[in-house]
Amino acid sequence: MKLAIPKERREHERRVAASPDTVKKLISLGFDVHVEKDAGLMSSIPDSEYTAAGAKIAADVSETYKDADIIFKVQRPMHAAEGGVDEMALIKSGAILVAVLSPFSDGAMIDAYAKGNITTFAMEFMPRITRAQSMDVLSSQSNLAGYTSVIDAAHEFSRAFPMMMTAAGTVAPAKVMIMGCGVAGLQAIATAKRLGAVVSATDVRAAAKEQVESLGGKFVMVESDETGETEAGYAREMSDDYKEKQAALIAETLAKQDIAITTALIPGRPAPLLITKEMVQSMKPGSVIIDLAVESGGNCELSQAGKVVLESGVKIVGHYNVPSRTATDASALYSKNLLNFITPLVDEESKSLNIDWEDEIITGTLLTKDGAIVHERLKGGN
């Protein structure tokens, strides 16, 4: 079975879908691994390391995709309408594609996978069950995004994070507010605390309180009977009444903060608006807002994707693809997620795929199969 690792071609993407370590293990499973030339360069992985691990280096994109039975990618393939290399045209009928496919942002691609008879697995749809934790790409990448958001905030902030007592005077600690206490938010709390900040956090899920406090943060939440958590463990959209109370609470709290990091996302929907223009203007000059949801519409009214906006002395940072900013570690973790996903699908004796199509992990991530769209959330264009 030929397993292809193409170079990522989308803008702002520096990650790669295999590490030398996972290549060795994929080969031991029976795969013939082909890595496109320079695919790992932006993640500090030279071709020589892939070769030493047993992979073959493909000279170009056409050779990489040629006759590939399985394709591992970070992001969805490029298609003709986007210009550049038409990766979709290079994928053979019957191939398996495993990647973060962003089906809600590019529905036309789902039709293209089906028409091309490509079996596709969207890793971001991985069920949040115990045995799938090692395959959860959202968690592995969000963890690094949360860490990087604090490093970015420290870079933009014109003061120090920890309290410093010196002969020349005392430097007060930075006050950091984390909005959204999923994986990214919790890692942001932990990182900000390590740097010596005073940290508070808010979330629509009451269950987050214990986690925030265990990391040394102060939990701030609207008192409500509403539950902010879906059965899958994600945040759900709240009522208008809740949103009004939440806005008032945030407005009151935010004015006292030096840094705000927003991480709130709702799968399949635009990111909820948490910080309005008026709230930004209430913050102290020199304050920083890091909007991790900027590519989904943003949690801050003034954030712009790919830009650092200055409003009333407040910096609003909206970097693209934050996990990719720590590409080496992000690639290593993502590669391990893919390895953990494919390993149970391989029969050890025959060294061939033996997929249980009824398995919860498979039904949760499978988008297209046998020329049809099969995922319940995508049927009928939903």
XYZ file of C-alpha atoms in Angstrom:
382
model
C 0.000 0.000 0.000
C 1.509 3.298 -1.094
C 1.040 6.037 1.510
C 1.753 9.551 0.249
C 2.822 12.577 2.307
C 2.526 15.650 0.045
C 3.924 19.075 0.782
C 1.287 21.432 2.198
C 0.437 24.168 -0.291
C -2.111 26.340 1.469
C -1.023 29.776 2.605
C 0.258 30.094 6.199
C 0.675 26.320 6.531
C 4.078 25.138 7.737
C 3.140 21.737 9.156
C 3.598 18.309 7.584
C 1.550 15.130 8.059
C 4.373 12.740 8.991
C 7.475 12.803 11.158
C 10.503 10.501 10.779
C 9.279 8.640 13.861
C 5.807 7.972 12.420
C 7.308 7.058 9.040
C 9.238 4.212 10.695
C 6.077 2.915 12.341
C 4.000 3.260 9.172
C 6.566 1.202 7.295
C 6.461 -1.461 10.023
C 2.694 -1.642 9.496
C 3.303 -2.518 5.841
C 3.025 0.854 4.112
C 5.325 2.019 1.333
C 5.782 5.643 2.404
C 6.517 8.342 -0.189
C 7.258 11.878 1.039
C 7.295 14.795 -1.383
C 10.631 16.596 -1.679
C 11.010 19.328 0.978
C 7.601 18.491 2.524
C 9.004 18.788 6.038
C 11.344 21.714 5.506
C 9.104 24.307 7.203
C 8.825 21.973 10.218
C 12.615 21.629 10.441
C 12.568 18.096 9.015
C 14.991 17.663 6.074
C 14.485 14.974 3.456
C 17.525 13.118 4.794
C 15.681 12.349 8.038
C 12.757 10.851 6.137
C 15.157 8.799 4.016
C 16.930 7.534 7.142
C 13.532 6.474 8.502
C 12.899 4.405 5.369
C 10.709 6.697 3.269
C 11.160 7.316 -0.437
C 11.476 10.951 -1.486
C 9.220 11.837 -4.426
C 10.724 14.399 -6.819
C 7.501 16.378 -7.307
C 3.806 16.508 -6.466
C 2.741 14.297 -9.392
C 5.123 11.528 -8.371
C 3.953 11.827 -4.756
C 0.288 11.303 -5.586
C 0.802 8.778 -8.402
C -0.931 5.472 -7.535
C -1.183 6.463 -3.847
C -3.644 4.255 -1.970
C -3.638 6.450 1.138
C -2.845 10.162 1.450
C -2.009 11.863 4.741
C -2.329 15.647 4.722
C -2.668 18.452 7.226
C -5.166 20.529 5.251
C -7.508 19.627 2.381
C -6.021 19.342 -1.136
C -5.893 22.298 -3.486
C -8.258 22.292 -6.476
C -8.135 23.932 -9.902
C -10.258 26.968 -9.007
C -7.739 27.994 -6.340
C -4.874 28.263 -8.818
C -1.533 26.535 -8.573
C -1.302 22.758 -8.397
C -4.615 20.915 -8.820
C -4.041 18.216 -6.217
C -7.555 16.866 -6.595
C -6.817 15.870 -10.189
C -3.842 13.801 -9.001
C -5.755 11.631 -6.510
C -6.764 8.299 -8.007
C -10.245 6.854 -7.759
C -10.586 4.605 -4.721
C -7.853 6.330 -2.726
C -8.213 7.172 0.973
C -7.588 10.760 2.097
C -7.017 11.541 5.790
C -6.709 15.212 6.772
C -8.360 18.197 8.426
C -10.863 18.715 5.613
C -12.868 21.755 6.853
C -16.122 20.527 5.259
C -18.213 23.437 6.536
C -15.962 26.046 4.935
C -15.647 24.363 1.526
C -18.729 22.277 0.790
C -17.909 22.026 -2.918
C -14.908 19.875 -2.059
C -17.126 17.291 -0.401
C -18.991 16.841 -3.682
C -15.652 16.598 -5.485
C -14.454 13.822 -3.160
C -17.644 11.878 -3.782
C -17.525 12.349 -7.555
C -13.882 11.316 -7.580
C -14.700 8.173 -5.584
C -12.289 9.214 -2.842
C -12.842 7.849 0.655
C -12.295 10.777 3.001
C -11.782 11.002 6.750
C -12.051 14.416 8.455
C -9.821 14.256 11.517
C -11.491 17.279 13.124
C -14.688 15.189 13.425
C -12.979 12.673 15.722
C -15.451 11.621 18.449
C -14.467 12.720 21.933
C -14.380 9.261 23.450
C -11.670 7.740 25.606
C -10.119 5.413 23.023
C -9.943 8.219 20.447
C -8.034 10.672 22.648
C -4.705 9.807 21.024
C -6.248 10.565 17.609
C -7.816 13.906 18.559
C -6.142 16.468 16.284
C -8.232 19.349 17.604
C -6.873 18.753 21.095
C -3.247 18.281 20.058
C -3.223 21.382 17.872
C -5.339 23.541 20.201
C -2.963 22.734 23.030
C -0.102 24.316 21.104
C -2.325 27.203 19.955
C -3.105 28.022 23.588
C 0.580 28.018 24.479
C 1.541 30.109 21.443
C -1.215 32.650 22.121
C 0.416 33.566 25.426
C 3.872 33.777 23.853
C 2.424 36.055 21.160
C 0.738 38.175 23.834
C 4.010 38.507 25.753
C 5.734 39.570 22.529
C 3.181 42.304 21.814
C 2.837 43.447 25.448
C 5.104 46.368 26.381
C 5.492 45.218 29.980
C 6.670 42.148 31.874
C 4.368 39.295 32.895
C 5.588 38.451 36.425
C 5.772 40.700 39.451
C 9.343 41.948 39.871
C 10.692 43.580 43.003
C 13.810 45.578 42.261
C 15.859 48.328 43.873
C 14.365 50.725 41.331
C 10.799 49.782 42.210
C 8.188 47.064 41.855
C 6.755 45.841 38.547
C 3.145 44.710 38.951
C 2.163 41.341 37.406
C 0.171 41.313 34.174
C -3.545 40.549 34.437
C -4.641 38.011 31.820
C -8.214 37.019 30.937
C -8.852 33.783 29.027
C -12.216 33.509 27.256
C -13.128 29.925 26.481
C -11.686 27.126 28.595
C -11.367 24.267 26.148
C -7.990 22.704 25.415
C -6.512 25.952 24.051
C -7.872 28.036 26.907
C -6.609 25.709 29.616
C -3.135 25.613 28.105
C -3.190 29.415 27.853
C -4.061 29.613 31.555
C -1.227 27.253 32.472
C 1.293 29.107 30.305
C 0.293 32.557 31.566
C 0.567 31.321 35.168
C 4.045 29.932 34.465
C 5.059 33.371 33.226
C 3.829 34.905 36.481
C 0.570 36.561 35.380
C -2.590 36.898 37.457
C -5.079 34.849 35.444
C -8.867 34.785 35.288
C -11.031 32.838 32.831
C -14.601 32.479 31.651
C -16.575 29.810 29.827
C -20.204 28.876 29.171
C -19.549 25.417 30.608
C -19.852 25.260 34.398
C -17.676 22.133 34.368
C -14.709 24.322 33.383
C -14.635 25.976 36.841
C -12.794 23.141 38.548
C -10.242 22.878 35.722
C -9.540 26.613 35.743
C -9.089 26.724 39.513
C -6.840 23.652 39.474
C -4.478 25.619 37.217
C -4.477 28.593 39.567
C -6.920 30.786 37.651
C -9.998 32.621 38.905
C -13.226 31.473 37.226
C -15.698 34.136 36.122
C -19.084 32.951 34.848
C -22.670 34.088 34.343
C -25.049 32.447 36.817
C -27.572 30.517 34.699
C -29.551 27.279 34.479
C -28.519 26.900 30.840
C -25.986 24.226 29.963
C -23.268 25.395 27.642
C -21.973 21.959 26.680
C -23.027 19.512 23.965
C -23.028 15.748 24.488
C -19.756 15.640 22.553
C -18.132 18.016 25.041
C -18.057 21.100 22.824
C -19.458 24.520 23.659
C -22.977 25.229 22.386
C -24.554 28.529 21.343
C -26.352 30.205 24.232
C -29.641 32.136 24.416
C -29.845 35.893 23.766
C -30.572 36.489 27.458
C -27.403 34.629 28.448
C -25.388 36.531 25.850
C -26.553 39.861 27.290
C -25.536 38.856 30.817
C -22.241 37.493 29.532
C -21.493 40.738 27.661
C -22.122 42.790 30.797
C -19.858 40.551 32.872
C -17.068 40.620 30.291
C -17.309 44.389 29.890
C -16.899 44.850 33.638
C -14.001 42.385 33.893
C -12.162 43.290 30.704
C -11.550 46.929 31.637
C -9.303 45.725 34.477
C -7.216 43.369 32.303
C -3.920 43.851 30.488
C -4.329 40.909 28.127
C -7.338 39.016 26.800
C -7.043 35.729 24.898
C -10.206 34.522 23.176
C -10.588 30.882 22.137
C -14.364 30.416 21.808
C -15.470 28.308 18.836
C -18.747 26.558 17.984
C -18.286 23.708 15.468
C -19.977 24.438 12.153
C -20.930 28.002 13.120
C -19.295 31.441 13.140
C -17.308 32.189 16.281
C -19.384 33.941 18.976
C -18.770 37.666 19.441
C -17.353 38.240 22.916
C -15.516 41.563 22.742
C -17.194 44.594 21.165
C -15.550 47.802 19.977
C -16.768 49.553 23.132
C -15.141 46.886 25.307
C -11.848 47.320 23.462
C -11.988 51.067 24.027
C -12.544 50.493 27.744
C -9.220 48.658 28.078
C -6.023 50.375 29.166
C -3.626 51.643 26.472
C -0.935 49.021 25.923
C -3.360 46.134 26.468
C -3.345 43.181 24.059
C -6.124 40.969 22.669
C -5.216 37.651 21.011
C -8.130 36.311 18.942
C -7.637 32.593 18.278
C -11.037 32.410 16.567
C -10.246 35.057 13.955
C -10.384 32.619 11.016
C -13.954 31.666 11.991
C -15.169 35.262 12.151
C -13.440 36.260 15.367
C -14.451 36.661 19.010
C -13.473 40.332 18.884
C -15.451 42.767 16.740
C -12.302 44.561 15.567
C -9.970 41.627 14.875
C -8.813 41.036 11.311
C -7.370 37.770 10.035
C -3.640 37.983 9.499
C -3.290 41.463 10.996
C -2.392 43.267 14.214
C -4.951 46.063 14.608
C -4.383 49.064 16.877
C -7.517 50.616 18.434
C -7.386 53.198 21.235
C -3.896 52.007 22.156
C -5.005 48.356 22.333
C -3.362 45.765 20.053
C -5.746 43.186 18.576
C -3.816 40.228 17.168
C -5.397 37.901 14.596
C -2.681 35.556 13.367
C -3.552 32.906 10.801
C -3.119 29.240 11.660
C -1.647 29.618 15.136
C -0.707 25.915 15.585
C 1.482 26.242 12.496
C 3.504 28.935 14.307
C 5.040 26.094 16.344
C 5.284 23.876 13.274
C 7.868 21.363 14.507
C 5.938 20.275 17.586
C 2.561 20.672 15.869
C 3.688 18.362 13.050
C 5.034 15.786 15.500
C 1.759 15.654 17.434
C -0.456 15.714 14.334
C 1.601 12.934 12.732
C 1.146 10.808 15.844
C -2.624 11.452 15.732
C -2.722 10.090 12.160
C -0.566 7.096 13.056
C -2.846 6.248 15.976
C -5.854 6.533 13.672
C -4.526 4.248 10.925
C -2.879 1.596 13.137
C -6.102 -0.173 14.271
C -7.278 -0.269 10.642
C -4.365 -2.479 9.542
C -4.429 -6.261 9.809
C -1.098 -7.273 11.371
C -0.788 -10.581 9.531
C -1.784 -9.567 6.017
C -0.378 -6.010 6.296
C -3.534 -4.735 4.587
C -6.425 -2.502 5.601
C -9.279 -4.132 7.465
C -11.702 -1.333 8.314
C -14.734 -1.855 10.530
C -17.117 0.584 8.850
C -19.495 0.413 11.825
C -16.878 1.517 14.359
C -17.769 4.781 16.108
C -14.435 6.344 15.201
C -14.952 5.516 11.528
C -18.575 6.650 11.316
C -17.676 9.836 13.169
C -14.919 10.890 10.753
C -15.983 9.348 7.419
C -17.250 11.982 4.973
C -17.410 10.203 1.603
C -17.300 6.574 0.495
C -18.194 4.671 -2.684
C -18.985 7.876 -4.554
C -21.440 9.229 -1.971
C -21.515 11.698 0.925
C -22.152 9.526 3.976
C -21.677 11.760 7.029
C -24.992 12.665 8.669
C -23.984 16.297 9.258
C -23.226 16.800 5.569
C -26.036 14.963 3.806
C -28.337 17.309 1.918
C -25.815 20.134 2.229
C -26.258 20.516 6.031
